Amino acid sequence: MIAAGGAARLEFDRVACLRGHRLLFEGLSIALGPGEAALVTGPNGTGKSSLLRLAAGLLAPAAGAIRREGAIALADERHALDPRLPLGRALAFWAAIDGRRGDAVAAALDTTGLAAIAEVPVRMLSTGQARRAGLARLIAGGAAIWLLDEPGNGLDAASLDRLAGAMAAHRAGGGIILAASHQPLGLADAQAIGLAP
Ligand SMILES: Nc1ncnc2c1ncn2[C@@H]1O[C@H](COP(=O)(O)OP(=O)(O)OP(=O)(O)O)[C@@H](O)[C@H]1O
């Protein structure tokens, strides 16, 4: 469930992205409101991750403007969970910082199918489990705007189904999703954003 707040919104207005003196894209406009999603595709190096970092506010646009209404959460290959802690406690650390209720972590563990390994230290998780742990952190955080960088990487078929279900539930609750992926994610009616080399 999304934390309290007004209607979510994410907008790019004629945004340009420059990295290392290279113009990756320009004139990119996106408008996402409650329940909406966009899927960013394109060959390696065209700027999909950079676009998500712009949306997160971690990069500044070279031109144009980005507007956000609502809390933002970025999930990429770095889950930022303490490797020494049991998974449940590592998630609880972030959920407390995000001001979430105690049951948010249990719900996120259920959603990602990780409840049975809540006591396992983060450093012992498999690749796919670690990826799902990052998604659990995102889900437990309750942000309205999810930025997902290759969220299906390393996930088995059952986990991909769970991811699709979690994304649908997030949208049904008024959340926004901006995802970059090389594989289909089951994002119904997502706006398509194709980046070209
Ligand atoms: N910190 C940086 N400084 C300079 N250039 C960078 C930096 N980070 C990434 N780049 C360059 O920006 C370009 C786009 O990178 P980005 O990671 O956004 O691509 P991508 O579309 O997500 O690629 P992939 O499909 O391989 O994940 C690449 O050419 C990359 O080398």
Tab-separated table of C-alpha atoms and ligand atoms in Angstrom:
chain	number	residue	atom	x	y	z
A	1	MET	CA	0.000	0.000	0.000
A	2	ILE	CA	1.118	3.498	-0.834
A	3	ALA	CA	1.885	5.874	2.016
A	4	ALA	CA	-0.532	8.754	2.556
A	5	GLY	CA	-0.273	11.702	0.190
A	6	GLY	CA	-1.863	13.352	-2.819
A	7	ALA	CA	-2.166	11.960	-6.329
A	8	ALA	CA	1.121	10.780	-7.819
A	9	ARG	CA	2.548	12.344	-10.966
A	10	LEU	CA	5.770	12.026	-12.951
A	11	GLU	CA	6.475	14.263	-15.924
A	12	PHE	CA	9.397	14.756	-18.284
A	13	ASP	CA	9.100	17.892	-20.392
A	14	ARG	CA	11.428	17.851	-23.420
A	15	VAL	CA	14.260	16.347	-21.406
A	16	ALA	CA	17.785	15.869	-22.750
A	17	CYS	CA	20.346	13.538	-21.176
A	18	LEU	CA	24.060	14.086	-21.493
A	19	ARG	CA	26.580	11.578	-20.114
A	20	GLY	CA	30.317	11.924	-20.486
A	21	HIS	CA	29.858	14.629	-23.164
A	22	ARG	CA	27.562	12.277	-25.150
A	23	LEU	CA	23.981	13.249	-25.852
A	24	LEU	CA	21.981	10.082	-25.172
A	25	PHE	CA	18.548	11.507	-25.955
A	26	GLU	CA	16.756	14.829	-26.202
A	27	GLY	CA	13.230	16.175	-26.488
A	28	LEU	CA	11.848	13.325	-24.356
A	29	SER	CA	8.413	13.994	-22.864
A	30	ILE	CA	6.574	11.593	-20.562
A	31	ALA	CA	3.420	12.157	-18.514
A	32	LEU	CA	2.340	9.557	-15.959
A	33	GLY	CA	-0.546	9.896	-13.521
A	34	PRO	CA	-2.069	7.579	-10.894
A	35	GLY	CA	-2.201	3.953	-12.054
A	36	GLU	CA	-0.142	4.567	-15.181
A	37	ALA	CA	3.047	2.893	-16.344
A	38	ALA	CA	5.739	3.318	-18.983
A	39	LEU	CA	8.205	0.759	-20.285
A	40	VAL	CA	11.591	1.977	-21.534
A	41	THR	CA	13.316	-0.221	-24.106
A	42	GLY	CA	16.401	0.128	-26.273
A	43	PRO	CA	19.780	-1.447	-27.010
A	44	ASN	CA	22.589	-1.488	-24.431
A	45	GLY	CA	24.014	1.929	-23.689
A	46	THR	CA	21.144	3.982	-25.126
A	47	GLY	CA	20.354	5.505	-21.738
A	48	LYS	CA	17.608	3.440	-20.079
A	49	SER	CA	19.299	3.453	-16.656
A	50	SER	CA	20.232	7.095	-17.118
A	51	LEU	CA	16.568	7.919	-17.771
A	52	LEU	CA	15.578	6.235	-14.499
A	53	ARG	CA	18.310	8.118	-12.647
A	54	LEU	CA	16.991	11.371	-14.092
A	55	ALA	CA	13.508	10.425	-12.851
A	56	ALA	CA	14.958	9.663	-9.410
A	57	GLY	CA	16.705	13.025	-9.235
A	58	LEU	CA	20.136	11.385	-9.133
A	59	LEU	CA	21.095	12.995	-12.450
A	60	ALA	CA	20.245	16.496	-13.668
A	61	PRO	CA	18.733	16.923	-17.147
A	62	ALA	CA	20.916	18.754	-19.681
A	63	ALA	CA	17.741	20.448	-20.951
A	64	GLY	CA	14.035	20.368	-20.145
A	65	ALA	CA	12.288	19.826	-16.829
A	66	ILE	CA	11.242	16.905	-14.629
A	67	ARG	CA	8.319	17.182	-12.213
A	68	ARG	CA	7.448	14.675	-9.507
A	69	GLU	CA	4.486	14.507	-7.139
A	70	GLY	CA	4.823	11.767	-4.552
A	71	ALA	CA	7.644	9.741	-3.071
A	72	ILE	CA	10.072	8.036	-5.459
A	73	ALA	CA	11.808	4.667	-5.049
A	74	LEU	CA	14.439	3.249	-7.397
A	75	ALA	CA	15.148	-0.495	-7.592
A	76	ASP	CA	18.202	-1.531	-9.573
A	77	GLU	CA	20.842	-4.214	-9.141
A	78	ARG	CA	22.050	-2.609	-5.896
A	79	HIS	CA	19.617	-3.586	-3.160
A	80	ALA	CA	21.432	-1.547	-0.472
A	81	LEU	CA	20.583	-4.104	2.235
A	82	ASP	CA	23.114	-4.772	5.011
A	83	PRO	CA	24.805	-8.082	4.024
A	84	ARG	CA	25.365	-9.062	7.674
A	85	LEU	CA	21.742	-8.793	8.794
A	86	PRO	CA	18.992	-11.391	8.419
A	87	LEU	CA	16.832	-10.356	5.466
A	88	GLY	CA	13.803	-9.419	7.597
A	89	ARG	CA	15.859	-7.126	9.830
A	90	ALA	CA	17.696	-5.566	6.894
A	91	LEU	CA	14.329	-4.722	5.318
A	92	ALA	CA	12.975	-3.455	8.642
A	93	PHE	CA	15.890	-1.008	8.880
A	94	TRP	CA	14.801	0.731	5.658
A	95	ALA	CA	11.070	0.442	6.405
A	96	ALA	CA	11.654	2.314	9.687
A	97	ILE	CA	13.544	5.059	7.827
A	98	ASP	CA	10.634	5.249	5.377
A	99	GLY	CA	8.263	5.621	8.342
A	100	ARG	CA	6.387	2.408	7.596
A	101	ARG	CA	4.343	0.273	9.959
A	102	GLY	CA	5.853	-2.970	11.260
A	103	ASP	CA	3.677	-5.194	9.084
A	104	ALA	CA	4.913	-3.570	5.845
A	105	VAL	CA	7.991	-5.805	5.827
A	106	ALA	CA	6.009	-8.999	6.427
A	107	ALA	CA	3.648	-8.070	3.590
A	108	ALA	CA	6.552	-7.334	1.227
A	109	LEU	CA	8.236	-10.639	2.131
A	110	ASP	CA	4.974	-12.430	1.325
A	111	THR	CA	4.518	-10.588	-1.962
A	112	THR	CA	8.024	-11.490	-3.116
A	113	GLY	CA	7.859	-15.072	-1.847
A	114	LEU	CA	10.729	-14.515	0.584
A	115	ALA	CA	8.955	-15.045	3.921
A	116	ALA	CA	10.549	-18.470	4.411
A	117	ILE	CA	14.064	-16.994	4.297
A	118	ALA	CA	13.485	-13.890	6.441
A	119	GLU	CA	16.068	-15.178	8.945
A	120	VAL	CA	18.793	-15.831	6.345
A	121	PRO	CA	21.606	-13.247	6.252
A	122	VAL	CA	21.458	-11.041	3.166
A	123	ARG	CA	24.970	-12.069	2.077
A	124	MET	CA	23.784	-15.674	1.615
A	125	LEU	CA	20.950	-14.893	-0.789
A	126	SER	CA	21.112	-16.262	-4.331
A	127	THR	CA	21.154	-13.877	-7.293
A	128	GLY	CA	17.409	-14.135	-7.852
A	129	GLN	CA	16.640	-13.935	-4.126
A	130	ALA	CA	18.806	-10.812	-3.806
A	131	ARG	CA	16.934	-9.249	-6.693
A	132	ARG	CA	13.618	-10.070	-5.047
A	133	ALA	CA	14.936	-8.657	-1.759
A	134	GLY	CA	15.506	-5.340	-3.542
A	135	LEU	CA	11.919	-5.453	-4.776
A	136	ALA	CA	10.743	-6.266	-1.238
A	137	ARG	CA	12.561	-3.143	-0.010
A	138	LEU	CA	10.778	-1.098	-2.676
A	139	ILE	CA	7.372	-2.594	-1.857
A	140	ALA	CA	7.821	-2.146	1.904
A	141	GLY	CA	8.846	1.488	1.375
A	142	GLY	CA	5.387	2.523	0.182
A	143	ALA	CA	6.585	5.105	-2.367
A	144	ALA	CA	4.025	6.144	-4.973
A	145	ILE	CA	6.453	6.200	-7.910
A	146	TRP	CA	8.396	3.010	-8.645
A	147	LEU	CA	11.441	3.238	-10.889
A	148	LEU	CA	12.443	-0.284	-11.893
A	149	ASP	CA	15.723	-0.960	-13.701
A	150	GLU	CA	15.609	-4.423	-15.296
A	151	PRO	CA	13.416	-5.782	-12.467
A	152	GLY	CA	13.021	-9.152	-14.189
A	153	ASN	CA	16.772	-9.879	-14.321
A	154	GLY	CA	17.603	-13.170	-12.614
A	155	LEU	CA	13.973	-13.963	-11.767
A	156	ASP	CA	12.447	-17.386	-12.426
A	157	ALA	CA	8.971	-17.762	-13.968
A	158	ALA	CA	7.135	-17.818	-10.636
A	159	SER	CA	8.985	-14.704	-9.458
A	160	LEU	CA	8.203	-12.903	-12.720
A	161	ASP	CA	4.515	-13.677	-12.104
A	162	ARG	CA	4.831	-12.290	-8.568
A	163	LEU	CA	6.496	-9.155	-9.918
A	164	ALA	CA	3.671	-8.666	-12.432
A	165	GLY	CA	1.122	-9.088	-9.631
A	166	ALA	CA	2.924	-6.609	-7.372
A	167	MET	CA	3.100	-4.042	-10.180
A	168	ALA	CA	-0.598	-4.474	-10.973
A	169	ALA	CA	-1.501	-4.042	-7.289
A	170	HIS	CA	0.681	-0.937	-7.050
A	171	ARG	CA	-1.056	0.614	-10.062
A	172	ALA	CA	-4.506	-0.377	-8.790
A	173	GLY	CA	-3.667	1.546	-5.605
A	174	GLY	CA	-2.838	4.702	-7.586
A	175	GLY	CA	0.909	4.120	-7.955
A	176	ILE	CA	3.062	4.906	-10.984
A	177	ILE	CA	5.651	2.640	-12.604
A	178	LEU	CA	8.506	3.617	-14.897
A	179	ALA	CA	10.444	0.487	-15.848
A	180	ALA	CA	13.388	-0.268	-18.118
A	181	SER	CA	13.587	-3.806	-19.364
A	182	HIS	CA	14.923	-6.037	-22.110
A	183	GLN	CA	12.186	-8.571	-21.384
A	184	PRO	CA	8.387	-8.269	-21.290
A	185	LEU	CA	7.179	-7.550	-17.754
A	186	GLY	CA	3.438	-8.043	-18.137
A	187	LEU	CA	2.818	-4.321	-17.666
A	188	ALA	CA	-0.675	-3.884	-19.110
A	189	ASP	CA	-1.267	-0.743	-21.208
A	190	ALA	CA	2.191	0.663	-20.485
A	191	GLN	CA	3.342	3.635	-22.533
A	192	ALA	CA	6.236	2.549	-24.756
A	193	ILE	CA	9.415	4.632	-24.662
A	194	GLY	CA	11.937	3.368	-27.186
A	195	LEU	CA	15.483	4.744	-26.987
A	196	ALA	CA	17.570	4.555	-30.149
A	197	PRO	CA	21.376	4.288	-30.469
B	1	LIG	N1	28.955	8.061	-14.818
B	1	LIG	C1	29.002	8.081	-16.155
B	1	LIG	N2	29.799	8.953	-16.795
B	1	LIG	C2	29.857	8.979	-18.140
B	1	LIG	N3	29.148	8.173	-18.929
B	1	LIG	C3	28.353	7.295	-18.342
B	1	LIG	C4	28.218	7.189	-16.937
B	1	LIG	N4	27.352	6.214	-16.648
B	1	LIG	C5	26.940	5.725	-17.825
B	1	LIG	N5	27.532	6.362	-18.841
B	1	LIG	C6	27.342	6.113	-20.261
B	1	LIG	O1	26.021	6.471	-20.626
B	1	LIG	C7	25.537	5.592	-21.618
B	1	LIG	C8	24.182	5.059	-21.206
B	1	LIG	O2	24.321	4.224	-20.069
B	1	LIG	P1	23.038	3.553	-19.409
B	1	LIG	O3	23.537	2.722	-18.281
B	1	LIG	O4	22.032	4.613	-19.118
B	1	LIG	O5	22.519	2.639	-20.630
B	1	LIG	P2	21.417	1.489	-20.663
B	1	LIG	O6	20.533	1.788	-21.839
B	1	LIG	O7	20.753	1.363	-19.346
B	1	LIG	O8	22.307	0.216	-20.985
B	1	LIG	P3	22.108	-1.371	-20.643
B	1	LIG	O9	21.041	-1.904	-21.557
B	1	LIG	O10	23.462	-1.938	-20.988
B	1	LIG	O11	21.786	-1.473	-19.180
B	1	LIG	C9	26.604	4.518	-21.825
B	1	LIG	O12	27.340	4.818	-22.989
B	1	LIG	C10	27.463	4.643	-20.595
B	1	LIG	O13	28.795	4.305	-20.867
